[in-house]
Tab-separated table of C-alpha atoms in Angstrom:
chain	number	residue	atom	x	y	z
G	11	MET	CA	-6.383	-23.601	11.792
G	12	THR	CA	-2.939	-25.124	12.175
G	13	SER	CA	-0.041	-23.908	14.286
G	14	SER	CA	1.800	-23.031	11.079
G	15	ALA	CA	-0.810	-20.439	10.052
G	16	VAL	CA	0.756	-17.047	9.411
G	17	PRO	CA	-0.738	-14.089	11.334
G	18	ALA	CA	-1.882	-11.377	8.922
G	19	ILE	CA	-2.181	-7.669	9.669
G	20	ILE	CA	-4.213	-5.403	7.389
G	21	ILE	CA	-3.105	-1.749	7.410
G	22	THR	CA	-5.898	0.207	5.748
G	23	GLY	CA	-6.957	3.841	5.559
G	24	PHE	CA	-8.005	6.519	3.087
G	25	LEU	CA	-5.685	8.330	0.685
G	26	GLY	CA	-2.842	10.179	2.376
G	27	THR	CA	-3.305	8.849	5.906
G	28	GLY	CA	0.231	7.429	6.120
G	29	LYS	CA	-0.188	3.689	5.571
G	30	THR	CA	3.132	3.111	3.814
G	31	THR	CA	5.003	5.223	6.381
G	32	ALA	CA	3.406	3.193	9.186
G	33	ILE	CA	4.570	-0.034	7.545
G	34	GLN	CA	8.086	1.390	7.287
G	35	HIS	CA	8.064	1.932	11.069
G	36	LEU	CA	6.806	-1.610	11.663
G	37	MET	CA	9.577	-2.974	9.443
G	38	LYS	CA	12.168	-1.398	11.744
G	39	GLN	CA	10.695	-3.391	14.658
G	40	LYS	CA	10.860	-6.798	12.973
G	41	PRO	CA	12.577	-9.401	15.161
G	42	SER	CA	15.828	-10.384	13.486
G	43	HIS	CA	14.911	-14.079	13.307
G	44	GLU	CA	11.560	-13.506	11.557
G	45	ARG	CA	10.721	-13.321	7.867
G	46	TRP	CA	7.994	-10.842	6.914
G	47	ALA	CA	5.932	-10.691	3.738
G	48	ILE	CA	4.314	-7.396	2.703
G	49	LEU	CA	1.587	-7.255	0.041
G	50	ILE	CA	0.871	-3.773	-1.298
G	51	ASN	CA	-2.078	-2.608	-3.380
G	52	GLU	CA	-2.013	0.779	-5.109
G	53	PHE	CA	-4.620	2.939	-6.791
G	54	GLY	CA	-2.058	4.082	-9.349
G	55	GLN	CA	-0.786	2.006	-12.255
G	56	ILE	CA	2.931	2.785	-12.056
G	57	GLY	CA	3.794	1.140	-8.747
G	58	MET	CA	5.327	3.465	-6.155
G	59	ASP	CA	4.901	1.948	-2.688
G	60	GLU	CA	7.159	-1.042	-3.286
G	61	GLN	CA	9.850	1.402	-4.402
G	62	LEU	CA	9.332	3.486	-1.245
G	63	LEU	CA	9.752	0.398	0.937
G	64	SER	CA	12.672	-0.999	-1.056
G	65	PRO	CA	15.550	0.447	1.057
G	66	GLY	CA	14.556	-1.902	3.907
G	67	VAL	CA	13.707	-4.900	1.750
G	68	SER	CA	16.072	-7.761	0.940
G	69	GLN	CA	16.565	-11.447	1.566
G	70	LYS	CA	19.226	-10.481	4.089
G	71	SER	CA	16.776	-8.263	6.002
G	72	GLY	CA	14.132	-10.998	5.971
G	73	ILE	CA	11.520	-8.685	4.426
G	74	PHE	CA	9.848	-9.502	1.101
G	75	THR	CA	7.350	-7.381	-0.825
G	76	LYS	CA	4.911	-7.854	-3.683
G	77	GLU	CA	2.889	-5.109	-5.323
G	78	VAL	CA	-0.502	-5.139	-7.068
G	79	PRO	CA	-0.923	-1.781	-8.847
G	80	GLY	CA	-3.956	-0.405	-10.628
G	81	GLY	CA	-6.834	-0.299	-8.144
G	82	CYS	CA	-8.616	-2.637	-5.765
G	83	MET	CA	-6.855	-6.014	-5.880
G	84	CYS	CA	-9.950	-7.858	-4.662
G	85	CYS	CA	-12.516	-6.484	-7.094
G	86	THR	CA	-14.298	-8.771	-9.575
G	87	SER	CA	-12.704	-12.225	-9.316
G	88	GLY	CA	-10.125	-11.315	-6.686
G	89	LEU	CA	-7.472	-13.146	-8.695
G	90	PRO	CA	-4.839	-10.356	-8.677
G	91	MET	CA	-4.611	-10.585	-4.902
G	92	GLN	CA	-4.612	-14.383	-4.804
G	93	ILE	CA	-1.912	-14.675	-7.462
G	94	ALA	CA	0.311	-12.063	-5.829
G	95	LEU	CA	-0.263	-13.442	-2.329
G	96	ASN	CA	0.560	-17.006	-3.322
G	97	MET	CA	3.727	-15.935	-5.122
G	98	LEU	CA	4.774	-13.853	-2.109
G	99	ILE	CA	4.185	-16.682	0.373
G	100	ALA	CA	6.026	-19.155	-1.842
G	101	LYS	CA	9.048	-16.866	-2.056
G	102	SER	CA	9.218	-15.620	1.532
G	103	LYS	CA	7.836	-18.481	3.670
G	104	PRO	CA	6.908	-15.785	6.206
G	105	HIS	CA	6.399	-15.673	9.950
G	106	ARG	CA	4.141	-12.623	9.545
G	107	LEU	CA	2.121	-11.099	6.695
G	108	ILE	CA	1.247	-7.399	6.311
G	109	ILE	CA	-1.285	-6.266	3.703
G	110	GLU	CA	-1.811	-2.652	2.613
G	111	PRO	CA	-4.947	-2.235	0.458
G	112	THR	CA	-5.298	0.861	-1.697
G	113	GLY	CA	-6.849	3.865	0.016
G	114	LEU	CA	-9.782	3.631	-2.400
G	115	GLY	CA	-10.165	-0.160	-2.227
G	116	HIS	CA	-12.729	-2.261	-0.420
G	117	PRO	CA	-11.074	-3.851	2.628
G	118	LYS	CA	-14.059	-6.133	3.285
G	119	GLU	CA	-13.213	-8.017	0.107
G	120	VAL	CA	-9.612	-8.433	1.258
G	121	ILE	CA	-10.880	-9.915	4.532
G	122	GLU	CA	-13.256	-12.233	2.671
G	123	THR	CA	-10.372	-13.523	0.552
G	124	LEU	CA	-8.152	-14.172	3.568
G	125	SER	CA	-11.044	-15.879	5.374
G	126	SER	CA	-11.897	-18.171	2.469
G	127	GLU	CA	-11.433	-21.925	2.691
G	128	TYR	CA	-8.364	-21.750	0.450
G	129	TYR	CA	-6.383	-19.913	3.122
G	130	GLN	CA	-7.777	-21.462	6.312
G	131	GLU	CA	-4.701	-23.614	6.898
G	132	VAL	CA	-2.265	-20.930	5.787
G	133	ILE	CA	-3.315	-17.499	7.105
G	134	LYS	CA	-4.941	-16.268	10.309
G	135	LEU	CA	-6.266	-12.692	10.267
G	136	ALA	CA	-4.828	-11.169	13.440
G	137	LEU	CA	-5.607	-7.450	13.168
G	138	VAL	CA	-7.190	-4.762	11.010
G	139	ALA	CA	-5.697	-1.337	11.792
G	140	THR	CA	-7.288	1.678	10.087
G	141	LEU	CA	-5.251	4.861	9.809
G	142	VAL	CA	-7.132	8.162	9.773
G	143	ASP	CA	-6.316	11.855	9.651
G	144	PRO	CA	-8.522	13.349	12.419
G	145	ARG	CA	-8.852	16.581	10.414
G	146	HIS	CA	-10.988	14.699	7.891
G	147	PHE	CA	-13.786	14.254	10.430
G	148	HIS	CA	-14.986	17.815	9.828
G	149	GLN	CA	-15.476	17.220	6.092
G	150	ASP	CA	-18.577	15.586	4.667
G	151	LYS	CA	-16.787	14.398	1.508
G	152	TYR	CA	-14.993	11.885	3.732
G	153	LEU	CA	-17.720	11.147	6.259
G	154	SER	CA	-20.197	10.286	3.501
G	155	HIS	CA	-17.707	8.268	1.426
G	156	GLU	CA	-18.609	4.568	1.375
G	157	THR	CA	-15.008	3.331	1.359
G	158	PHE	CA	-13.996	5.708	4.169
G	159	ARG	CA	-16.824	4.402	6.347
G	160	GLN	CA	-16.104	0.777	5.470
G	161	GLN	CA	-12.470	1.190	6.506
G	162	LEU	CA	-13.698	2.306	9.933
G	163	SER	CA	-16.350	-0.374	10.281
G	164	ILE	CA	-13.950	-3.314	9.854
G	165	ALA	CA	-11.215	-1.959	12.152
G	166	ASP	CA	-10.011	-3.564	15.367
G	167	VAL	CA	-8.153	-0.358	16.209
G	168	ILE	CA	-8.056	3.176	14.792
G	169	ILE	CA	-4.667	4.863	14.379
G	170	ALA	CA	-5.225	8.641	14.581
G	171	ASN	CA	-2.165	9.582	12.564
G	172	LYS	CA	-0.739	13.084	12.044
G	173	SER	CA	-1.856	13.975	15.554
G	174	ASP	CA	0.911	16.566	15.718
G	175	LEU	CA	-0.907	18.509	12.976
G	176	CYS	CA	-4.343	18.281	14.602
G	177	GLU	CA	-6.317	20.401	17.041
G	178	GLU	CA	-8.203	19.009	20.018
G	179	SER	CA	-11.439	19.613	18.110
G	180	ASP	CA	-10.265	17.185	15.402
G	181	HIS	CA	-9.829	14.371	17.924
G	182	ILE	CA	-13.214	15.175	19.472
G	183	ALA	CA	-14.856	15.004	16.032
G	184	LEU	CA	-13.187	11.628	15.403
G	185	ARG	CA	-14.373	10.159	18.704
G	186	GLN	CA	-17.919	11.476	18.257
G	187	PHE	CA	-18.188	10.042	14.756
G	188	LEU	CA	-16.959	6.640	15.884
G	189	ASP	CA	-19.345	6.606	18.848
G	190	HIS	CA	-22.413	7.614	16.833
G	191	GLU	CA	-21.728	6.059	13.425
G	192	ILE	CA	-19.486	3.026	14.013
G	193	HIS	CA	-19.389	1.672	17.579
G	194	GLN	CA	-18.430	3.077	20.951
G	195	ASP	CA	-15.840	0.521	21.999
G	196	LEU	CA	-13.478	1.033	19.066
G	197	PRO	CA	-10.036	1.893	20.519
G	198	VAL	CA	-8.060	4.851	19.162
G	199	ILE	CA	-4.270	5.252	19.272
G	200	CYS	CA	-2.740	8.648	18.508
G	201	SER	CA	0.308	8.635	16.248
G	202	GLU	CA	2.703	11.066	14.609
G	203	GLN	CA	4.312	10.408	11.217
G	204	GLY	CA	3.010	6.847	11.114
G	205	GLN	CA	4.879	5.703	14.209
G	206	ILE	CA	2.974	2.674	15.442
G	207	SER	CA	4.270	0.010	17.777
G	208	LEU	CA	4.420	-3.702	17.073
G	209	GLU	CA	3.411	-4.177	20.712
G	210	ASP	CA	0.216	-2.191	20.067
G	211	VAL	CA	-0.444	-4.429	17.084
G	212	LYS	CA	-0.241	-7.461	19.368
G	213	LEU	CA	-2.286	-5.755	22.122
G	214	TYR	CA	-5.294	-5.049	19.919
G	215	ALA	CA	-5.160	-8.263	17.879
G	216	ARG	CA	-8.545	-9.934	17.480
G	217	ALA	CA	-6.855	-13.209	18.348
G	218	LYS	CA	-3.581	-13.714	20.152
G	219	VAL	CA	-1.810	-15.260	17.206
G	220	GLU	CA	1.944	-15.681	17.428
G	221	PRO	CA	4.082	-16.280	14.351
G	222	PRO	CA	4.776	-19.967	13.708
G	223	ILE	CA	7.992	-21.265	15.250
G	224	GLN	CA	8.910	-22.570	11.827
G	225	PRO	CA	7.936	-20.494	8.775
G	226	LEU	CA	5.400	-21.922	6.361
G	227	ASN	CA	7.080	-24.589	4.265
G	228	ILE	CA	5.283	-24.986	0.968
G	229	ASP	CA	7.205	-28.165	0.216
G	230	GLU	CA	5.163	-29.940	2.876
G	231	PRO	CA	1.629	-31.081	1.972
G	232	LYS	CA	-0.735	-28.109	2.010
G	233	PRO	CA	-4.273	-27.684	0.695
G	234	THR	CA	-4.835	-26.178	-2.716
G	235	LEU	CA	-5.055	-22.417	-2.291
G	236	ILE	CA	-6.921	-21.600	-5.486
G	237	SER	CA	-9.457	-24.030	-6.837
G	238	THR	CA	-10.561	-21.940	-9.817
G	239	PRO	CA	-8.575	-22.943	-12.906
G	240	VAL	CA	-6.458	-19.954	-13.956
G	241	THR	CA	-3.362	-19.565	-16.090
G	242	SER	CA	-1.078	-18.087	-13.455
G	243	ARG	CA	1.593	-18.917	-10.948
G	244	VAL	CA	-0.250	-20.212	-7.898
G	245	LEU	CA	0.377	-22.564	-5.019
G	246	LYS	CA	-1.376	-25.679	-6.243
G	247	ASN	CA	-0.459	-29.137	-5.049
G	248	ASN	CA	2.715	-27.539	-3.695
G	249	ARG	CA	3.986	-26.679	-7.178
G	250	LEU	CA	4.278	-23.364	-8.965
G	251	SER	CA	2.522	-23.395	-12.316
G	252	PRO	CA	3.610	-21.030	-15.141
G	253	ILE	CA	2.531	-17.409	-15.153
G	254	PRO	CA	1.921	-15.630	-18.477
G	255	ALA	CA	4.119	-12.662	-19.353
G	256	GLU	CA	1.117	-10.320	-19.596
G	257	ALA	CA	0.314	-10.811	-15.905
G	258	ASN	CA	3.268	-8.647	-14.916
G	259	ARG	CA	3.526	-6.467	-17.995
G	260	ASN	CA	3.012	-3.220	-16.041
G	261	LEU	CA	5.897	-4.018	-13.687
G	262	GLN	CA	8.538	-5.116	-16.174
G	263	GLU	CA	11.533	-2.937	-16.935
G	264	PRO	CA	11.149	-1.547	-20.459
G	265	THR	CA	13.630	-2.879	-22.989
G	266	ASN	CA	13.111	0.249	-25.105
G	267	TRP	CA	11.680	3.506	-23.801
G	268	PRO	CA	8.858	5.050	-25.875
G	269	GLU	CA	9.705	7.759	-28.391
G	270	GLU	CA	8.398	10.490	-26.077
G	271	GLY	CA	10.974	9.418	-23.495
G	272	TYR	CA	8.720	8.262	-20.655
G	273	ILE	CA	5.982	5.787	-19.738
G	274	PHE	CA	2.583	7.177	-18.746
G	275	ALA	CA	-0.387	5.451	-17.106
G	276	LYS	CA	-3.587	6.714	-15.515
G	277	ASN	CA	-6.488	5.367	-13.514
G	278	THR	CA	-9.804	6.640	-12.180
G	279	ALA	CA	-12.200	5.445	-9.488
G	280	GLU	CA	-14.728	6.973	-7.106
G	281	ASN	CA	-14.161	10.495	-8.483
G	282	TYR	CA	-10.389	10.365	-7.984
G	283	PHE	CA	-7.821	10.409	-10.790
G	284	SER	CA	-4.266	9.055	-10.721
G	285	TYR	CA	-1.456	9.853	-13.154
G	286	GLY	CA	1.814	7.965	-13.164
G	287	TYR	CA	5.123	8.450	-14.970
G	288	ARG	CA	8.352	6.515	-15.349
G	289	TYR	CA	11.487	8.190	-16.722
G	290	PRO	CA	14.849	6.619	-17.634
G	291	TYR	CA	17.822	7.133	-15.348
G	292	GLU	CA	19.358	9.703	-17.705
G	293	CYS	CA	16.567	12.216	-17.010
G	294	LEU	CA	17.193	14.886	-14.363
G	295	PHE	CA	14.389	16.762	-12.595
G	296	ASN	CA	14.227	20.347	-11.377
G	297	GLN	CA	12.614	19.916	-7.972
G	298	LYS	CA	11.303	23.503	-7.737
G	299	VAL	CA	9.615	23.352	-11.155
G	300	LEU	CA	8.137	19.978	-10.249
G	301	GLN	CA	6.654	21.344	-7.006
G	302	ASP	CA	5.132	24.256	-8.935
G	303	PHE	CA	3.548	21.744	-11.305
G	304	PHE	CA	1.983	19.813	-8.414
G	305	ASP	CA	0.578	23.087	-7.057
G	306	ALA	CA	-0.835	24.012	-10.463
G	307	ILE	CA	-2.712	20.734	-10.895
G	308	GLN	CA	-3.922	20.819	-7.247
G	309	ALA	CA	-2.585	17.350	-6.486
G	310	ILE	CA	-3.948	15.993	-3.204
G	311	ARG	CA	-1.491	13.086	-3.134
G	312	VAL	CA	2.014	12.819	-4.546
G	313	LYS	CA	4.580	10.040	-4.294
G	314	ALA	CA	7.799	10.324	-6.238
G	315	ILE	CA	11.366	9.100	-6.379
G	316	ILE	CA	13.226	11.283	-8.863
G	317	ARG	CA	16.813	11.882	-9.928
G	318	THR	CA	18.000	15.461	-9.426
G	319	GLU	CA	21.385	17.180	-9.569
G	320	GLN	CA	21.606	16.515	-5.811
G	321	GLY	CA	20.919	12.800	-6.256
G	322	PHE	CA	17.733	10.784	-5.870
G	323	ILE	CA	14.995	12.530	-3.879
G	324	GLN	CA	11.851	11.032	-2.375
G	325	ILE	CA	8.787	13.301	-2.385
G	326	ASN	CA	5.744	12.548	-0.263
G	327	ARG	CA	2.841	14.975	-0.278
G	328	ALA	CA	-0.631	14.591	1.206
G	329	TYR	CA	-2.829	17.637	0.695
G	330	ASP	CA	-0.825	20.555	2.185
G	331	THR	CA	1.766	18.418	3.984
G	332	LEU	CA	5.038	17.905	2.114
G	333	SER	CA	8.174	15.946	2.979
G	334	THR	CA	11.300	15.410	0.895
G	335	HIS	CA	14.555	13.615	1.609
G	336	LYS	CA	17.406	11.874	-0.158
G	337	THR	CA	16.892	8.199	-0.885
G	338	THR	CA	18.546	5.131	-2.373
G	339	PRO	CA	19.211	5.508	-6.123
G	340	LEU	CA	16.982	3.577	-8.519
G	341	LYS	CA	17.394	2.535	-12.131
G	342	GLU	CA	14.737	5.094	-13.122
G	343	SER	CA	12.602	7.943	-11.788
G	344	ARG	CA	8.965	7.356	-10.877
G	345	LEU	CA	6.174	9.664	-9.827
G	346	GLU	CA	2.482	9.255	-9.164
G	347	PHE	CA	-0.056	11.924	-8.252
G	348	ILE	CA	-3.767	11.923	-7.493
G	349	THR	CA	-6.299	14.686	-8.076
G	350	GLU	CA	-10.005	15.183	-7.442
G	351	GLN	CA	-10.557	16.536	-10.959
G	352	PRO	CA	-9.342	15.240	-14.332
G	353	ILE	CA	-6.332	17.131	-15.682
G	354	ALA	CA	-6.360	18.544	-19.198
G	355	SER	CA	-3.644	17.233	-21.512
G	356	GLU	CA	-2.225	20.732	-21.974
G	357	LEU	CA	-1.683	21.052	-18.228
G	358	LEU	CA	-0.218	17.570	-17.922
G	359	ASN	CA	2.326	18.418	-20.608
G	360	LEU	CA	3.759	21.122	-18.336
G	361	LEU	CA	5.361	18.324	-16.334
G	362	GLN	CA	7.985	17.987	-19.055
G	363	GLU	CA	9.299	21.453	-18.151
G	364	ALA	CA	10.593	19.937	-14.909
G	365	VAL	CA	12.788	17.495	-16.849
G	366	THR	CA	16.126	19.196	-17.449
G	367	SER	CA	17.874	16.472	-19.431
């Protein structure tokens, strides 16, 4: 491990625990002289989290993001993560790296990738923080879920988020489960609305790793990061090789919108179902009708940035908790929602009633 190795923080947790919100709070604490790289993995296919973080992201701010939509970025060959990570490092030359795996992904595979020989001289895993909603520790569907348990087992610290919505019995259930099912020494920090401290991140780090004084310079000799031959843009011999157009086809801006007037994508894994939509800027949404639609389909998770008559609105819903606020305008509207049951096409079509123009 060299002194130029970038400390990496993994922010994991199940669906709706507040991972993206926690990263937003960390972004506000970034030292002005540092450059941060944030790699985001989403269960949905549309790509929402990078849009949610975008108001604080720019070269001027020193924060760079890269998104891998469509499920666990480390499954099968792990190439989606490696390609995205290498491109992000090449662009940002970061002092610190933050990774947010999907709430239904396998964080052990992310750790294995970061710990591989290809990244030994580049990245040092500093901390795994797992966000939880203490109310979930009364429900067997979470406690028996393999991914939920794995997220706890690999943690250096547990962030008990949404503590303002919890009863004392919820925190007791959390502590008892950790003591009996995981291990007794696992520290727990209580948090509200994803507010976590960068100082806490440093306090619970598995190794006291400080950001390099000089950011990683890929123009200097570095080891090959991916040895498997792939047609992609990767850091190899300090040069960026071409990446095929199809590698980013889901993220490209459409040159022509489909005849139906929107782009639709869906995904399914571990008995959860995601549905994503993109609408052109010209479309306006009725927020009340849209909320009624989310109630009708029993969405457990909603992320949306939509254009309304009042301007662009960000919607964030996890189970029964809803927040909305005005946000920076985008070139289009996007929304993604997750359910525990597949939605019939007839019910999905009701979404179009919320589009007023």
